[in-house]
Short mmCIF file of C-alpha atoms and ligand atoms in Angstrom, two decimals:
data_model
loop_
_atom_site.label_atom_id
_atom_site.label_comp_id
_atom_site.label_asym_id
_atom_site.label_seq_id
_atom_site.Cartn_x
_atom_site.Cartn_y
_atom_site.Cartn_z
CA MET A 1499 -2.57 -51.77 -9.33
CA SER A 1500 -5.42 -50.29 -11.35
CA ALA A 1501 -4.78 -47.47 -13.81
CA LEU A 1502 -6.88 -45.16 -11.62
CA ILE A 1503 -4.83 -45.76 -8.52
CA ASP A 1504 -1.64 -45.52 -10.54
CA GLU A 1505 -2.57 -42.13 -11.90
CA ALA A 1506 -3.82 -40.81 -8.54
CA THR A 1507 -0.52 -41.90 -6.99
CA ARG A 1508 1.42 -40.17 -9.75
CA ILE A 1509 -0.53 -36.91 -9.26
CA ALA A 1510 -0.19 -37.19 -5.49
CA ARG A 1511 3.58 -37.29 -5.85
CA GLU A 1512 3.46 -33.87 -7.48
CA PHE A 1513 2.19 -32.57 -4.14
CA ASP A 1514 5.14 -33.92 -2.16
CA TYR A 1515 6.82 -31.16 -0.20
CA PRO A 1516 9.97 -32.62 1.32
CA ALA A 1517 12.09 -31.21 4.15
CA ASP A 1518 14.72 -29.58 1.89
CA GLN A 1519 11.99 -27.58 0.15
CA VAL A 1520 10.50 -26.56 3.49
CA GLN A 1521 13.92 -25.27 4.44
CA ARG A 1522 14.30 -23.27 1.22
CA GLY A 1523 10.87 -21.82 1.88
CA VAL A 1524 11.89 -20.80 5.40
CA ALA A 1525 15.04 -19.01 4.19
CA GLU A 1526 13.05 -17.12 1.57
CA TYR A 1527 10.32 -16.25 4.07
CA ILE A 1528 12.89 -14.72 6.43
CA LYS A 1529 14.22 -12.61 3.58
CA GLN A 1530 10.78 -11.44 2.45
CA SER A 1531 9.71 -10.70 6.02
CA ASN A 1532 12.76 -8.48 6.62
CA ASP A 1533 11.93 -6.60 3.41
CA GLY A 1534 8.38 -6.14 4.65
CA LEU A 1535 9.52 -4.67 7.99
CA ALA A 1536 11.69 -2.14 6.20
CA GLN A 1537 9.46 -0.85 3.43
CA GLU A 1538 5.97 -0.60 1.94
CA GLY A 1539 4.80 -2.40 -1.18
CA THR A 1540 6.61 -5.71 -0.57
CA THR A 1541 5.04 -9.16 -1.13
CA LEU A 1542 4.84 -9.85 2.60
CA SER A 1543 3.06 -6.76 3.86
CA GLN A 1544 4.21 -7.07 7.53
CA ILE A 1545 1.56 -4.58 8.64
CA PRO A 1546 2.13 -2.75 11.95
CA THR A 1547 -1.11 -3.08 13.92
CA PHE A 1548 -0.42 -0.45 16.62
CA VAL A 1549 -1.31 -3.03 19.25
CA THR A 1550 1.68 -2.89 21.58
CA ALA A 1551 0.80 -5.28 24.40
CA VAL A 1552 -0.88 -8.64 24.81
CA PRO A 1553 -3.47 -9.24 27.54
CA ASN A 1554 -2.88 -11.26 30.69
CA GLY A 1555 -6.43 -12.35 31.49
CA SER A 1556 -7.31 -9.62 34.01
CA GLU A 1557 -9.04 -7.30 31.51
CA LYS A 1558 -12.68 -6.40 32.21
CA GLY A 1559 -15.65 -4.75 30.51
CA LEU A 1560 -18.46 -5.05 27.96
CA TYR A 1561 -17.55 -4.54 24.30
CA LEU A 1562 -19.10 -5.04 20.91
CA ALA A 1563 -17.30 -6.83 18.12
CA VAL A 1564 -18.13 -7.47 14.50
CA ASP A 1565 -16.35 -9.72 12.06
CA LEU A 1566 -16.21 -9.45 8.30
CA GLY A 1567 -13.84 -11.78 6.58
CA GLY A 1568 -15.29 -15.06 5.45
CA THR A 1569 -18.68 -16.33 4.43
CA ASN A 1570 -20.53 -14.91 7.43
CA PHE A 1571 -20.84 -11.58 9.15
CA ARG A 1572 -20.79 -11.95 12.91
CA VAL A 1573 -21.96 -9.46 15.48
CA CYS A 1574 -21.29 -10.10 19.14
CA SER A 1575 -21.06 -8.53 22.54
CA VAL A 1576 -18.38 -9.78 24.87
CA GLN A 1577 -18.29 -9.47 28.61
CA LEU A 1578 -14.72 -9.87 29.81
CA HIS A 1579 -14.84 -11.03 33.42
CA GLY A 1580 -11.21 -10.26 34.25
CA ASP A 1581 -10.34 -13.78 35.33
CA THR A 1582 -9.41 -15.24 31.90
CA THR A 1583 -13.08 -16.02 31.26
CA PHE A 1584 -15.69 -14.25 29.21
CA SER A 1585 -19.33 -14.52 28.09
CA LEU A 1586 -20.23 -13.98 24.51
CA THR A 1587 -23.57 -13.37 22.80
CA GLN A 1588 -23.55 -13.50 19.05
CA SER A 1589 -25.50 -13.58 15.84
CA LYS A 1590 -24.23 -14.76 12.48
CA ILE A 1591 -25.56 -13.75 9.09
CA MET A 1592 -24.55 -15.12 5.73
CA ILE A 1593 -23.29 -12.31 3.50
CA PRO A 1594 -25.33 -12.12 0.29
CA ARG A 1595 -23.10 -13.01 -2.68
CA GLU A 1596 -24.04 -9.86 -4.56
CA LEU A 1597 -22.80 -7.67 -1.70
CA MET A 1598 -19.47 -9.51 -1.66
CA ALA A 1599 -18.60 -9.07 -5.26
CA SER A 1600 -20.75 -6.69 -7.24
CA GLY A 1601 -22.24 -4.00 -4.99
CA THR A 1602 -20.76 -0.74 -3.75
CA SER A 1603 -18.96 -0.26 -0.47
CA LYS A 1604 -21.90 1.85 0.73
CA ASP A 1605 -24.31 -1.08 0.18
CA LEU A 1606 -21.99 -3.43 2.03
CA PHE A 1607 -21.35 -1.18 5.04
CA LEU A 1608 -25.01 -0.22 5.40
CA PHE A 1609 -25.87 -3.90 5.38
CA LEU A 1610 -23.35 -4.42 8.20
CA ALA A 1611 -24.69 -1.47 10.20
CA ARG A 1612 -28.23 -2.84 9.86
CA GLN A 1613 -27.09 -6.16 11.32
CA ILE A 1614 -25.51 -4.29 14.26
CA GLU A 1615 -28.80 -2.46 14.77
CA ALA A 1616 -30.79 -5.71 14.75
CA PHE A 1617 -28.34 -7.23 17.24
CA LEU A 1618 -28.58 -4.26 19.60
CA ARG A 1619 -32.38 -4.29 19.46
CA ILE A 1620 -32.46 -7.96 20.44
CA HIS A 1621 -29.65 -8.16 22.98
CA HIS A 1622 -29.09 -4.64 24.32
CA ASN A 1623 -32.45 -3.04 23.76
CA GLU A 1624 -32.45 -0.98 26.95
CA HIS A 1625 -29.17 0.67 26.07
CA PHE A 1626 -30.33 1.18 22.50
CA GLU A 1627 -33.69 2.71 23.50
CA ALA A 1628 -32.03 5.00 26.06
CA HIS A 1629 -29.72 6.29 23.36
CA GLN A 1630 -32.64 6.91 20.97
CA ARG A 1631 -34.54 8.75 23.75
CA ARG A 1632 -31.56 11.00 24.52
CA ARG A 1633 -31.23 11.81 20.84
CA ARG A 1634 -34.93 12.71 20.55
CA ASP A 1635 -34.66 14.95 23.65
CA GLY A 1636 -31.68 16.76 22.16
CA ASN A 1637 -29.48 15.47 24.99
CA ASN A 1638 -25.90 15.25 23.69
CA GLU A 1639 -24.61 13.07 26.46
CA GLU A 1640 -23.20 9.94 24.91
CA ASP A 1641 -22.95 6.44 26.21
CA LEU A 1642 -21.47 4.54 23.33
CA PHE A 1643 -20.44 0.95 22.94
CA ASP A 1644 -16.81 0.60 21.91
CA LEU A 1645 -16.64 -1.78 18.99
CA GLY A 1646 -13.74 -3.85 17.71
CA PHE A 1647 -14.01 -4.32 13.96
CA THR A 1648 -12.45 -7.56 12.79
CA PHE A 1649 -11.79 -6.99 9.12
CA SER A 1650 -9.78 -9.87 7.76
CA PHE A 1651 -8.26 -8.43 4.61
CA PRO A 1652 -4.97 -6.66 3.99
CA VAL A 1653 -5.25 -3.14 5.36
CA ARG A 1654 -2.56 -0.48 5.63
CA GLN A 1655 -3.02 0.58 9.25
CA CYS A 1656 -1.95 4.00 10.46
CA GLY A 1657 -3.50 3.76 13.91
CA ILE A 1658 -5.42 1.32 16.05
CA ASN A 1659 -8.74 2.40 14.48
CA ARG A 1660 -7.62 3.66 11.10
CA GLY A 1661 -6.61 1.72 8.02
CA THR A 1662 -7.07 1.71 4.28
CA LEU A 1663 -7.90 -1.42 2.33
CA ILE A 1664 -4.97 -2.59 0.19
CA ARG A 1665 -6.83 -5.31 -1.72
CA TRP A 1666 -9.70 -7.73 -1.31
CA THR A 1667 -9.04 -11.50 -0.94
CA LYS A 1668 -11.12 -14.68 -0.53
CA GLY A 1669 -13.62 -13.94 -3.29
CA PHE A 1670 -14.60 -10.42 -2.15
CA ASN A 1671 -14.35 -7.74 -4.79
CA ILE A 1672 -15.84 -4.28 -4.27
CA PRO A 1673 -13.42 -2.01 -6.09
CA ASP A 1674 -14.66 1.33 -4.71
CA ALA A 1675 -13.57 0.37 -1.17
CA VAL A 1676 -9.91 -0.14 -2.07
CA GLY A 1677 -7.78 2.73 -0.78
CA HIS A 1678 -10.46 3.85 1.72
CA ASP A 1679 -10.45 3.77 5.52
CA VAL A 1680 -12.70 0.83 6.37
CA CYS A 1681 -13.30 2.06 9.94
CA ALA A 1682 -14.55 5.38 8.61
CA LEU A 1683 -16.81 3.55 6.14
CA LEU A 1684 -18.32 1.47 8.94
CA GLN A 1685 -18.60 4.45 11.30
CA SER A 1686 -20.45 6.55 8.73
CA ALA A 1687 -22.94 3.72 8.05
CA ILE A 1688 -23.42 3.38 11.84
CA ASN A 1689 -23.97 7.13 12.15
CA GLU A 1690 -26.47 7.08 9.33
CA LEU A 1691 -28.58 4.69 11.43
CA HIS A 1692 -27.89 6.68 14.66
CA LEU A 1693 -26.54 3.68 16.56
CA PRO A 1694 -24.82 4.12 19.95
CA VAL A 1695 -21.56 2.67 18.69
CA ARG A 1696 -18.01 3.94 18.22
CA VAL A 1697 -15.64 1.96 16.02
CA ALA A 1698 -12.73 1.86 18.47
CA ALA A 1699 -10.37 -0.64 16.89
CA LEU A 1700 -9.55 -2.25 13.59
CA VAL A 1701 -8.54 -5.86 14.01
CA ASN A 1702 -7.24 -8.54 11.70
CA ASP A 1703 -8.59 -11.98 12.67
CA THR A 1704 -5.05 -13.26 13.30
CA VAL A 1705 -4.40 -10.43 15.76
CA GLY A 1706 -7.74 -11.20 17.42
CA THR A 1707 -6.74 -14.85 17.65
CA LEU A 1708 -3.43 -13.91 19.27
CA MET A 1709 -5.12 -11.59 21.78
CA ALA A 1710 -7.90 -14.06 22.61
CA ARG A 1711 -5.41 -16.86 23.17
CA SER A 1712 -3.28 -14.62 25.38
CA TYR A 1713 -6.33 -13.67 27.48
CA THR A 1714 -7.52 -17.23 27.96
CA SER A 1715 -4.34 -19.31 27.89
CA PRO A 1716 -3.05 -20.79 31.08
CA GLY A 1717 0.08 -19.60 32.89
CA GLU A 1718 2.16 -16.47 32.76
CA THR A 1719 3.37 -16.73 29.18
CA GLY A 1720 1.86 -14.19 26.82
CA THR A 1721 0.97 -15.52 23.40
CA PHE A 1722 3.56 -14.95 20.70
CA LEU A 1723 1.76 -15.79 17.48
CA GLY A 1724 -1.82 -16.10 16.23
CA ALA A 1725 -2.61 -17.87 12.97
CA ILE A 1726 -5.65 -18.68 10.87
CA PHE A 1727 -5.91 -21.74 8.66
CA GLY A 1728 -9.48 -21.41 7.46
CA THR A 1729 -11.08 -19.92 4.35
CA GLY A 1730 -7.89 -17.84 4.12
CA THR A 1731 -4.58 -18.12 5.91
CA ASN A 1732 -2.45 -15.56 7.72
CA GLY A 1733 -0.53 -14.93 10.92
CA ALA A 1734 0.33 -12.19 13.39
CA TYR A 1735 3.22 -12.14 15.86
CA VAL A 1736 4.93 -9.97 18.44
CA GLU A 1737 7.85 -8.01 16.96
CA LYS A 1738 10.41 -5.63 18.48
CA ILE A 1739 9.47 -2.07 17.54
CA ASP A 1740 13.02 -1.16 16.60
CA ARG A 1741 13.03 -3.88 13.94
CA ILE A 1742 9.95 -2.40 12.26
CA THR A 1743 12.06 0.25 10.59
CA LYS A 1744 9.34 1.40 8.19
CA LEU A 1745 7.46 2.83 11.22
CA GLN A 1746 9.98 5.68 11.31
CA LYS A 1747 8.74 6.82 7.90
CA MET A 1748 5.06 6.87 8.95
CA GLU A 1749 4.59 10.46 9.99
CA ASP A 1750 1.02 10.28 11.26
CA ALA A 1751 1.50 7.12 13.34
CA HIS A 1752 0.55 7.20 17.05
CA TYR A 1753 1.50 4.39 19.37
CA ASP A 1754 2.71 3.54 22.82
CA THR A 1755 6.41 2.63 22.90
CA SER A 1756 6.63 1.50 26.51
CA THR A 1757 6.63 -2.25 25.83
CA GLY A 1758 9.12 -1.93 22.95
CA GLU A 1759 6.94 -4.37 21.02
CA MET A 1760 4.14 -4.30 18.50
CA ILE A 1761 2.02 -6.99 16.88
CA ILE A 1762 2.72 -7.38 13.18
CA ASN A 1763 0.07 -8.72 10.81
CA ALA A 1764 2.26 -10.61 8.34
CA GLU A 1765 -0.37 -11.14 5.59
CA TRP A 1766 1.51 -14.33 4.78
CA GLY A 1767 -1.16 -15.37 2.26
CA SER A 1768 0.89 -13.32 -0.17
CA PHE A 1769 4.24 -14.91 0.68
CA ASP A 1770 6.28 -15.54 -2.47
CA ASN A 1771 3.76 -14.22 -5.00
CA HIS A 1772 6.49 -14.43 -7.60
CA LEU A 1773 6.83 -18.18 -6.95
CA SER A 1774 10.56 -18.32 -6.30
CA VAL A 1775 10.23 -21.19 -3.82
CA LEU A 1776 6.57 -22.25 -3.58
CA PRO A 1777 5.74 -25.64 -5.07
CA SER A 1778 3.51 -25.54 -8.14
CA THR A 1779 1.50 -28.11 -10.03
CA VAL A 1780 -0.57 -27.61 -13.14
CA TYR A 1781 -3.66 -27.50 -10.89
CA ASP A 1782 -2.20 -24.63 -8.83
CA HIS A 1783 -1.43 -22.85 -12.04
CA ASP A 1784 -4.92 -23.25 -13.50
CA LEU A 1785 -6.64 -22.31 -10.24
CA ASP A 1786 -4.71 -19.06 -10.11
CA ALA A 1787 -5.17 -18.23 -13.78
CA ASP A 1788 -8.96 -18.54 -13.45
CA SER A 1789 -9.21 -16.70 -10.11
CA ASN A 1790 -10.34 -13.08 -9.74
CA ASN A 1791 -6.88 -12.09 -8.41
CA PRO A 1792 -4.23 -13.93 -10.45
CA GLY A 1793 -0.65 -13.60 -9.21
CA VAL A 1794 -1.49 -12.67 -5.61
CA GLN A 1795 -2.17 -14.65 -2.43
CA MET A 1796 -0.06 -17.45 -3.93
CA PHE A 1797 0.78 -19.03 -0.58
CA GLU A 1798 -2.87 -18.83 0.49
CA LYS A 1799 -3.93 -20.48 -2.78
CA ARG A 1800 -1.90 -23.57 -1.82
CA VAL A 1801 -2.84 -23.68 1.84
CA SER A 1802 -6.28 -22.41 2.75
CA GLY A 1803 -9.77 -23.84 2.75
CA MET A 1804 -11.14 -21.61 0.04
CA PHE A 1805 -8.71 -23.19 -2.45
CA LEU A 1806 -8.03 -26.81 -1.47
CA GLY A 1807 -11.43 -27.94 -2.74
CA GLU A 1808 -10.76 -26.32 -6.09
CA ILE A 1809 -7.29 -27.91 -6.40
CA LEU A 1810 -8.92 -31.28 -5.76
CA ARG A 1811 -11.72 -30.58 -8.24
CA LEU A 1812 -9.21 -29.74 -10.98
CA ALA A 1813 -7.22 -32.92 -10.33
CA LEU A 1814 -10.40 -35.05 -10.31
CA LEU A 1815 -11.64 -33.38 -13.47
CA ALA A 1816 -8.36 -34.15 -15.25
CA MET A 1817 -8.80 -37.83 -14.36
CA HIS A 1818 -12.47 -37.69 -15.36
CA ASN A 1819 -11.64 -36.24 -18.77
CA ASN A 1820 -8.80 -38.68 -19.40
CA PRO A 1821 -10.40 -41.31 -21.72
CA ASP A 1822 -8.02 -44.00 -20.51
CA LEU A 1823 -9.20 -43.60 -16.94
CA GLY A 1824 -12.82 -42.49 -17.08
CA LEU A 1825 -13.02 -41.56 -13.41
CA PHE A 1826 -16.70 -41.29 -12.41
CA LYS A 1827 -17.87 -42.48 -15.83
CA PRO A 1828 -19.85 -45.68 -16.45
CA SER A 1829 -17.86 -48.68 -17.67
CA LYS A 1830 -18.21 -52.44 -18.02
CA THR A 1831 -17.58 -52.82 -14.32
CA SER A 1832 -19.09 -49.64 -12.91
CA LYS A 1833 -22.54 -48.05 -12.91
CA VAL A 1834 -21.32 -44.68 -11.74
CA VAL A 1835 -22.67 -41.55 -13.44
CA THR A 1836 -21.78 -37.93 -12.93
CA PRO A 1837 -24.88 -35.76 -13.40
CA GLU A 1838 -24.51 -32.60 -15.46
CA ASN A 1839 -25.21 -30.44 -12.44
CA SER A 1840 -22.46 -32.10 -10.37
CA THR A 1841 -20.15 -29.65 -8.64
CA LEU A 1842 -17.32 -31.50 -10.37
CA TYR A 1843 -18.08 -29.19 -13.29
CA ARG A 1844 -18.45 -25.96 -11.31
CA GLN A 1845 -15.53 -23.66 -10.50
CA TRP A 1846 -15.12 -23.33 -6.69
CA GLY A 1847 -17.85 -25.98 -6.41
CA LEU A 1848 -16.03 -28.21 -3.94
CA ASP A 1849 -16.08 -27.28 -0.32
CA THR A 1850 -13.06 -28.05 1.83
CA SER A 1851 -15.27 -29.93 4.28
CA LEU A 1852 -15.27 -32.68 1.63
CA LEU A 1853 -11.52 -33.06 2.11
CA SER A 1854 -11.87 -33.31 5.88
CA GLN A 1855 -14.62 -35.91 5.56
CA VAL A 1856 -12.66 -38.04 3.07
CA GLU A 1857 -9.39 -37.82 5.02
CA ALA A 1858 -11.16 -38.92 8.19
CA ASP A 1859 -12.43 -42.17 6.69
CA ASN A 1860 -9.92 -44.94 7.36
CA THR A 1861 -12.27 -47.87 6.89
CA ALA A 1862 -12.00 -50.55 4.21
CA GLU A 1863 -15.60 -49.91 3.08
CA MET A 1864 -15.02 -46.15 2.71
CA GLU A 1865 -18.68 -45.43 3.48
CA ASP A 1866 -17.92 -41.85 4.51
CA VAL A 1867 -16.01 -41.24 1.29
CA LYS A 1868 -19.01 -42.52 -0.64
CA ALA A 1869 -21.36 -40.33 1.38
CA ALA A 1870 -19.13 -37.32 0.78
CA LEU A 1871 -19.04 -37.96 -2.97
CA LYS A 1872 -22.80 -38.23 -3.00
CA ASP A 1873 -23.42 -35.14 -0.86
CA HIS A 1874 -20.85 -32.88 -2.47
CA LEU A 1875 -20.66 -34.14 -6.05
CA LYS A 1876 -23.95 -36.00 -6.56
CA ILE A 1877 -21.90 -39.04 -7.57
CA GLU A 1878 -23.46 -42.39 -6.66
CA ASN A 1879 -22.12 -45.93 -6.73
CA PRO A 1880 -18.43 -45.12 -7.13
CA SER A 1881 -16.16 -48.14 -7.28
CA ASN A 1882 -13.67 -48.85 -4.53
CA ASP A 1883 -10.81 -47.83 -6.80
CA GLU A 1884 -12.51 -44.51 -7.49
CA CYS A 1885 -12.94 -43.87 -3.77
CA GLN A 1886 -9.36 -44.87 -3.15
CA ALA A 1887 -8.15 -42.50 -5.88
CA VAL A 1888 -10.04 -39.63 -4.25
CA LYS A 1889 -8.52 -40.50 -0.90
CA ILE A 1890 -5.00 -40.49 -2.33
CA LEU A 1891 -5.48 -37.04 -3.87
CA VAL A 1892 -7.15 -35.55 -0.80
CA HIS A 1893 -4.37 -36.79 1.44
CA ALA A 1894 -1.67 -35.34 -0.82
CA ILE A 1895 -3.32 -31.92 -1.16
CA GLY A 1896 -4.10 -31.60 2.55
CA LYS A 1897 -0.67 -32.77 3.67
CA ARG A 1898 1.12 -30.35 1.37
CA ALA A 1899 -1.01 -27.52 2.79
CA ALA A 1900 -0.15 -28.50 6.35
CA ARG A 1901 3.58 -28.85 5.63
CA LEU A 1902 3.58 -25.49 3.85
CA SER A 1903 2.01 -23.99 6.96
CA ALA A 1904 5.20 -24.81 8.86
CA VAL A 1905 7.18 -22.40 6.66
CA PRO A 1906 5.98 -19.08 8.11
CA LEU A 1907 5.87 -20.57 11.59
CA ALA A 1908 9.50 -21.76 11.47
CA ALA A 1909 10.69 -18.57 9.78
CA ILE A 1910 9.10 -16.31 12.40
CA LEU A 1911 10.47 -18.39 15.26
CA ILE A 1912 13.97 -18.26 13.77
CA HIS A 1913 13.97 -14.61 12.78
CA THR A 1914 12.73 -13.41 16.20
CA ARG A 1915 15.16 -15.81 18.00
CA LYS A 1916 12.23 -16.72 20.17
CA LEU A 1917 13.37 -20.31 20.66
CA GLU A 1918 16.72 -19.11 22.02
CA THR A 1919 15.17 -16.90 24.68
CA ASP A 1920 11.99 -18.69 25.78
CA ASP A 1921 11.13 -22.09 27.21
CA ILE A 1922 7.56 -22.02 25.94
CA VAL A 1923 6.38 -20.28 22.82
CA ASP A 1924 2.60 -20.02 22.82
CA VAL A 1925 0.77 -20.10 19.50
CA GLY A 1926 -3.00 -19.66 19.06
CA VAL A 1927 -4.62 -21.08 15.93
CA ASP A 1928 -8.10 -21.06 14.49
CA GLY A 1929 -9.91 -21.93 11.28
CA SER A 1930 -11.72 -24.82 9.68
CA LEU A 1931 -8.57 -26.65 8.56
CA VAL A 1932 -6.91 -26.85 11.98
CA GLU A 1933 -10.25 -27.62 13.51
CA PHE A 1934 -11.60 -30.24 11.11
CA TYR A 1935 -8.92 -31.58 8.74
CA PRO A 1936 -7.55 -34.67 10.48
CA ASN A 1937 -3.99 -34.19 11.74
CA PHE A 1938 -3.43 -30.84 10.00
CA GLU A 1939 -1.58 -29.60 13.06
CA GLY A 1940 0.37 -32.87 13.34
CA TYR A 1941 1.70 -32.64 9.77
CA MET A 1942 2.54 -28.99 10.31
CA LEU A 1943 4.51 -29.70 13.49
CA GLU A 1944 6.27 -32.62 11.83
CA ALA A 1945 7.55 -30.32 9.08
CA LEU A 1946 8.48 -27.68 11.67
CA HIS A 1947 10.53 -30.23 13.52
CA GLU A 1948 12.41 -31.11 10.31
CA VAL A 1949 13.73 -27.54 9.93
CA PRO A 1950 17.31 -27.81 11.26
CA GLN A 1951 17.28 -24.44 13.08
CA VAL A 1952 14.16 -25.52 14.97
CA GLY A 1953 14.80 -29.24 15.44
CA ALA A 1954 13.12 -31.54 17.92
CA ALA A 1955 14.18 -29.41 20.89
CA GLY A 1956 12.76 -26.23 19.37
CA ALA A 1957 9.54 -27.83 18.19
CA LYS A 1958 8.98 -29.14 21.73
CA LYS A 1959 8.89 -25.57 23.06
CA VAL A 1960 6.09 -24.62 20.71
CA ARG A 1961 2.72 -24.91 22.44
CA VAL A 1962 -0.11 -24.77 19.91
CA GLY A 1963 -3.69 -24.30 21.08
CA ILE A 1964 -6.96 -23.68 19.35
CA SER A 1965 -8.15 -20.18 20.09
CA LYS A 1966 -11.83 -19.97 19.32
CA ASP A 1967 -13.62 -16.67 19.00
CA GLY A 1968 -10.58 -14.56 18.31
CA SER A 1969 -12.67 -12.32 16.17
CA GLY A 1970 -15.04 -11.73 19.09
CA VAL A 1971 -12.95 -11.80 22.25
CA GLY A 1972 -9.76 -10.62 20.55
CA ALA A 1973 -11.54 -7.70 18.94
CA ALA A 1974 -13.14 -6.80 22.28
CA LEU A 1975 -9.69 -6.83 23.92
CA ILE A 1976 -8.28 -4.50 21.31
CA ALA A 1977 -11.31 -2.21 21.60
CA LEU A 1978 -10.56 -2.14 25.33
CA VAL A 1979 -6.91 -1.18 24.78
CA ALA A 1980 -7.97 1.48 22.29
CA SER A 1981 -10.68 2.97 24.50
CA LYS A 1982 -8.19 3.30 27.37
CA ASP A 1983 -5.44 4.88 25.29
CA GLU A 1984 -5.79 8.61 25.78
CA THR A 1985 -3.36 9.41 23.00
CA LEU A 1986 -5.92 7.92 20.63
CA GLN A 1987 -8.79 9.97 21.99
CA ASN A 1988 -6.60 13.10 21.65
CA PRO A 1989 -3.90 12.29 19.11
CA SER A 1990 -2.57 15.84 19.18
CA GLU A 1991 -1.27 15.30 22.71
CA LYS A 1992 1.34 12.86 21.58
C1 LIG B 533 -6.57 -12.12 4.47
C2 LIG B 533 -6.05 -11.94 5.88
C3 LIG B 533 -6.77 -12.84 6.85
C4 LIG B 533 -6.75 -14.28 6.35
C5 LIG B 533 -7.48 -15.24 7.28
C6 LIG B 533 -6.59 -13.60 4.10
O1 LIG B 533 -7.20 -13.78 2.86
O2 LIG B 533 -5.80 -11.41 3.55
O3 LIG B 533 -6.17 -10.58 6.27
O4 LIG B 533 -6.17 -12.74 8.10
O5 LIG B 533 -7.33 -14.35 5.06
O6 LIG B 533 -8.83 -14.91 7.39
#
């Protein structure tokens, strides 16, 4: 074996995450999730969402939804037809970098409101114009769109449309927003532009995914869990209200208790921030140390798309800088060069789509691996050993991420005793990793199956389905619930 392959194989072994470690992770997750249900300020936030029922597909109406949480801002209107189907019109805008990390919250929210305005002018101009006319005529009659605001960051919710930002994640950093009600920030930007829109619901993307899956999924079974494995990772699930003991201490909380259940946004990206059970390599350590939020989102930093590319880059760079290996450096047998402007040298330079592309190439010629190295890293003419080394690392990093993803899933299934009571447990997932990384779901289910309290019989009951558009349809569904809940329109009545 060549020295390159040897070293890649050695590094890959550091990413092994065997069944006994998965099991330790599960036990710790159950412990941290119980802490989170009982009190504030724990690593797993276990945020009550005030959504107390899942849809059954018969819901109807026209709603607006916006989504802030990744690289793009999405605005959409959703027509729910009431027969498990919907139509969706949307626009997507890339969020300027400077608004994500250096501006003020006012700049950011005004930018969002302007995109809503542009969307309304294009797709709902009649409604928009009528509203403007009524305003000019001094007519106070209102015909507002109810909007579901998908805001995919940790928020302390105190009602279905109220919640203060706990911290930014995924590269966002606008300090003056932390501690403020993000619905109020959006509503005041909307009011400044006089738009016919009421922010009716605050929605985490995982909750949207759960709701959307429940609306569209076949059969009678409501969805139990929604999860995102994309730029970030997180999950939301249906919990018994009497287990969410910290709710009793929230004096200003309003919610319907008739179902006895409430969706919890776990914020599992922050599972085990103190690293008691999570696996760690030197690359994980360096990535965290150089990130803008060291010590938090430690689970997310090992699992989600925003970080896998950087883990790979750090491992490749170590092999590149090792004089005995000279990965991507010219040698007697190789003409490869790495240009100075290659993303190999740039922090966060590697996109996770590179991993998906490399993992998908199972051919002897590895043409797709070569194309990926050229497109993403500007590296041309790599040797076969170099391509093989990249493949070995990619596979190890991706597989560890997928196996880690089984930890929260297994823990939630065990702690809610869902597998004991139900024949089918429906799970909706979304995000670039489950969608594009080959066999991500397969590796995750394999690890789930290996957890003794789940086993083959338990894993068989778990029905996983991709739930696209959670942030649109799911948010619309929650806006619908919120707009119908009279206690929210008149909280004093409750
Ligand atoms: C956020 C979550 C979100 C997840 C997936 C994480 O970084 O903290 O709120 O659900 O990303 O988008």
